[in-house]
């Protein structure tokens, strides 16, 4: 089981990244793909780079390698999650043996100097460990690349209760007049899984869609004026119990964005939730050095000196750090993948029912956020913002 402090640190990075990165366009990101790489680099780092990486991670650099290793191990052992770590180095780069010995490597390969062949090998590794969802390593190998450290993450779950698909023309809002594919299900969501969080920026609706393997996806809808970064950021904070929350029987009509609540005739008196959500696929390519401060890579990317004495006596600096990610929310389940890589170079009925029951309708047919969450720990595996839903044309053989 991953430590609670690590879960908190990963979720905190997710929230900070979402607030900074999510804008008018849809995106997907996974801090859980970045955090262990930064941890594995923080341990052998020195000077300002070590302090900056530790600050971004939220843990002591002396504990970072162990925490990163433990996180990767916990991810790979979780149902519905595959995690892998790869390291590629130039033959001429002499490593301190204790560093690679401490890493849970799936692969330790060689960078031959043939950049085309090396790139193909890294691309094949990325494709193999994401079931083909990511077909390229996000960093480009060049003649100056001495080391590449990469993580791959594959997340998938099947809904306990699948959705039906219907073409739908949105009547109002940012998607008004658009024909999209709406996923609908009547039942399968408990009223307690529909929550309204009282955030400082306004009410936030969260609906938990339960997977069959310990993974859930939380759909997030804020007021129309709430920026996407705040929707996702507040969603992470709400997941961690940061705001007053109402759910289930305490819900009232209009209590949160996208919600309708009423009392309706019922044969059995059991509350029912009607959930509608636009089907979507989102993809993103993130340059982590554009947010070097957020990830603690400001000092480490200064090529005028070396920053990793615990890796090699050769002065090393981060020259590239990127993540490619994708996520799909479909009628049968959720699937997401990400590859994160850091490149290092040289530094220099007709009758009346007898009962009534609560009826809750939650509709996500304007831009909304989502979190894929490991149920047992509350760790956010994938986060994103949807601005371009799938069009109404059906997808032949659509598996998710």
PDB file of N, CA, C and O in Angstrom, residues 129-154:
ATOM      1  N   UNK A 129       4.023  -0.641 -23.509  1.00  0.00           N
ATOM      2  CA  UNK A 129       3.566  -0.514 -22.120  1.00  0.00           C
ATOM      3  C   UNK A 129       2.296   0.315 -21.971  1.00  0.00           C
ATOM      4  O   UNK A 129       1.826   0.511 -20.850  1.00  0.00           O
ATOM      5  N   UNK A 130       1.734   0.791 -23.088  1.00  0.00           N
ATOM      6  CA  UNK A 130       0.446   1.505 -23.021  1.00  0.00           C
ATOM      7  C   UNK A 130      -0.587   0.858 -23.925  1.00  0.00           C
ATOM      8  O   UNK A 130      -1.581   1.487 -24.272  1.00  0.00           O
ATOM      9  N   UNK A 131      -0.366  -0.395 -24.285  1.00  0.00           N
ATOM     10  CA  UNK A 131      -1.305  -1.125 -25.131  1.00  0.00           C
ATOM     11  C   UNK A 131      -1.569  -0.390 -26.437  1.00  0.00           C
ATOM     12  O   UNK A 131      -2.690  -0.407 -26.959  1.00  0.00           O
ATOM     13  N   UNK A 132      -0.555   0.300 -26.943  1.00  0.00           N
ATOM     14  CA  UNK A 132      -0.662   1.007 -28.212  1.00  0.00           C
ATOM     15  C   UNK A 132      -1.323   2.368 -28.152  1.00  0.00           C
ATOM     16  O   UNK A 132      -1.420   3.049 -29.178  1.00  0.00           O
ATOM     17  N   UNK A 133      -1.772   2.795 -26.974  1.00  0.00           N
ATOM     18  CA  UNK A 133      -2.446   4.103 -26.879  1.00  0.00           C
ATOM     19  C   UNK A 133      -1.475   5.261 -27.060  1.00  0.00           C
ATOM     20  O   UNK A 133      -1.848   6.334 -27.552  1.00  0.00           O
ATOM     21  N   UNK A 134      -0.234   5.099 -26.618  1.00  0.00           N
ATOM     22  CA  UNK A 134       0.818   6.089 -26.831  1.00  0.00           C
ATOM     23  C   UNK A 134       1.854   5.435 -27.728  1.00  0.00           C
ATOM     24  O   UNK A 134       2.465   4.429 -27.350  1.00  0.00           O
ATOM     25  N   UNK A 135       2.057   5.980 -28.910  1.00  0.00           N
ATOM     26  CA  UNK A 135       2.932   5.299 -29.871  1.00  0.00           C
ATOM     27  C   UNK A 135       4.312   5.923 -30.001  1.00  0.00           C
ATOM     28  O   UNK A 135       5.134   5.448 -30.777  1.00  0.00           O
ATOM     29  N   UNK A 136       4.570   6.994 -29.235  1.00  0.00           N
ATOM     30  CA  UNK A 136       5.887   7.628 -29.286  1.00  0.00           C
ATOM     31  C   UNK A 136       6.331   8.054 -27.895  1.00  0.00           C
ATOM     32  O   UNK A 136       5.507   8.481 -27.077  1.00  0.00           O
ATOM     33  N   UNK A 137       7.617   7.938 -27.644  1.00  0.00           N
ATOM     34  CA  UNK A 137       8.187   8.524 -26.435  1.00  0.00           C
ATOM     35  C   UNK A 137       8.073  10.042 -26.555  1.00  0.00           C
ATOM     36  O   UNK A 137       8.342  10.610 -27.620  1.00  0.00           O
ATOM     37  N   UNK A 138       7.662  10.732 -25.500  1.00  0.00           N
ATOM     38  CA  UNK A 138       7.439  12.175 -25.631  1.00  0.00           C
ATOM     39  C   UNK A 138       8.707  13.002 -25.813  1.00  0.00           C
ATOM     40  O   UNK A 138       8.626  14.139 -26.277  1.00  0.00           O
ATOM     41  N   UNK A 139       9.873  12.489 -25.441  1.00  0.00           N
ATOM     42  CA  UNK A 139      11.105  13.238 -25.663  1.00  0.00           C
ATOM     43  C   UNK A 139      11.802  12.727 -26.921  1.00  0.00           C
ATOM     44  O   UNK A 139      11.676  11.558 -27.289  1.00  0.00           O
ATOM     45  N   UNK A 140      12.511  13.616 -27.574  1.00  0.00           N
ATOM     46  CA  UNK A 140      13.262  13.285 -28.779  1.00  0.00           C
ATOM     47  C   UNK A 140      14.733  13.090 -28.416  1.00  0.00           C
ATOM     48  O   UNK A 140      15.340  13.947 -27.780  1.00  0.00           O
ATOM     49  N   UNK A 141      15.289  11.964 -28.835  1.00  0.00           N
ATOM     50  CA  UNK A 141      16.699  11.683 -28.596  1.00  0.00           C
ATOM     51  C   UNK A 141      17.535  12.417 -29.632  1.00  0.00           C
ATOM     52  O   UNK A 141      17.216  12.394 -30.825  1.00  0.00           O
ATOM     53  N   UNK A 142      18.599  13.088 -29.177  1.00  0.00           N
ATOM     54  CA  UNK A 142      19.529  13.708 -30.122  1.00  0.00           C
ATOM     55  C   UNK A 142      20.953  13.319 -29.757  1.00  0.00           C
ATOM     56  O   UNK A 142      21.182  12.517 -28.840  1.00  0.00           O
ATOM     57  N   UNK A 143      21.902  13.873 -30.471  1.00  0.00           N
ATOM     58  CA  UNK A 143      23.295  13.472 -30.295  1.00  0.00           C
ATOM     59  C   UNK A 143      23.833  13.823 -28.925  1.00  0.00           C
ATOM     60  O   UNK A 143      24.830  13.230 -28.471  1.00  0.00           O
ATOM     61  N   UNK A 144      23.194  14.759 -28.227  1.00  0.00           N
ATOM     62  CA  UNK A 144      23.679  15.180 -26.912  1.00  0.00           C
ATOM     63  C   UNK A 144      23.000  14.450 -25.764  1.00  0.00           C
ATOM     64  O   UNK A 144      23.349  14.669 -24.604  1.00  0.00           O
ATOM     65  N   UNK A 145      22.014  13.609 -26.047  1.00  0.00           N
ATOM     66  CA  UNK A 145      21.287  12.912 -24.991  1.00  0.00           C
ATOM     67  C   UNK A 145      22.161  11.822 -24.388  1.00  0.00           C
ATOM     68  O   UNK A 145      22.632  10.926 -25.090  1.00  0.00           O
ATOM     69  N   UNK A 146      22.367  11.894 -23.078  1.00  0.00           N
ATOM     70  CA  UNK A 146      23.177  10.904 -22.378  1.00  0.00           C
ATOM     71  C   UNK A 146      22.325   9.894 -21.618  1.00  0.00           C
ATOM     72  O   UNK A 146      22.770   8.761 -21.381  1.00  0.00           O
ATOM     73  N   UNK A 147      21.107  10.289 -21.236  1.00  0.00           N
ATOM     74  CA  UNK A 147      20.284   9.440 -20.376  1.00  0.00           C
ATOM     75  C   UNK A 147      18.813   9.793 -20.584  1.00  0.00           C
ATOM     76  O   UNK A 147      18.473  10.973 -20.723  1.00  0.00           O
ATOM     77  N   UNK A 148      17.963   8.797 -20.621  1.00  0.00           N
ATOM     78  CA  UNK A 148      16.508   8.988 -20.645  1.00  0.00           C
ATOM     79  C   UNK A 148      15.901   8.124 -19.549  1.00  0.00           C
ATOM     80  O   UNK A 148      16.179   6.921 -19.478  1.00  0.00           O
ATOM     81  N   UNK A 149      15.092   8.730 -18.703  1.00  0.00           N
ATOM     82  CA  UNK A 149      14.356   8.023 -17.658  1.00  0.00           C
ATOM     83  C   UNK A 149      12.872   8.229 -17.943  1.00  0.00           C
ATOM     84  O   UNK A 149      12.430   9.366 -18.098  1.00  0.00           O
ATOM     85  N   UNK A 150      12.105   7.139 -18.053  1.00  0.00           N
ATOM     86  CA  UNK A 150      10.703   7.258 -18.475  1.00  0.00           C
ATOM     87  C   UNK A 150       9.800   6.357 -17.653  1.00  0.00           C
ATOM     88  O   UNK A 150      10.204   5.267 -17.230  1.00  0.00           O
ATOM     89  N   UNK A 151       8.575   6.815 -17.473  1.00  0.00           N
ATOM     90  CA  UNK A 151       7.534   5.995 -16.854  1.00  0.00           C
ATOM     91  C   UNK A 151       6.396   5.827 -17.839  1.00  0.00           C
ATOM     92  O   UNK A 151       6.126   6.712 -18.660  1.00  0.00           O
ATOM     93  N   UNK A 152       5.733   4.691 -17.772  1.00  0.00           N
ATOM     94  CA  UNK A 152       4.535   4.430 -18.579  1.00  0.00           C
ATOM     95  C   UNK A 152       3.417   4.022 -17.635  1.00  0.00           C
ATOM     96  O   UNK A 152       3.642   3.269 -16.677  1.00  0.00           O
ATOM     97  N   UNK A 153       2.227   4.504 -17.907  1.00  0.00           N
ATOM     98  CA  UNK A 153       1.068   4.224 -17.055  1.00  0.00           C
ATOM     99  C   UNK A 153      -0.111   3.867 -17.940  1.00  0.00           C
ATOM    100  O   UNK A 153      -0.403   4.560 -18.916  1.00  0.00           O
ATOM    101  N   UNK A 154      -0.775   2.780 -17.606  1.00  0.00           N
ATOM    102  CA  UNK A 154      -1.988   2.354 -18.302  1.00  0.00           C
ATOM    103  C   UNK A 154      -3.069   2.119 -17.251  1.00  0.00           C
ATOM    104  O   UNK A 154      -2.861   1.357 -16.299  1.00  0.00           O
TER     105      UNK A 154
END
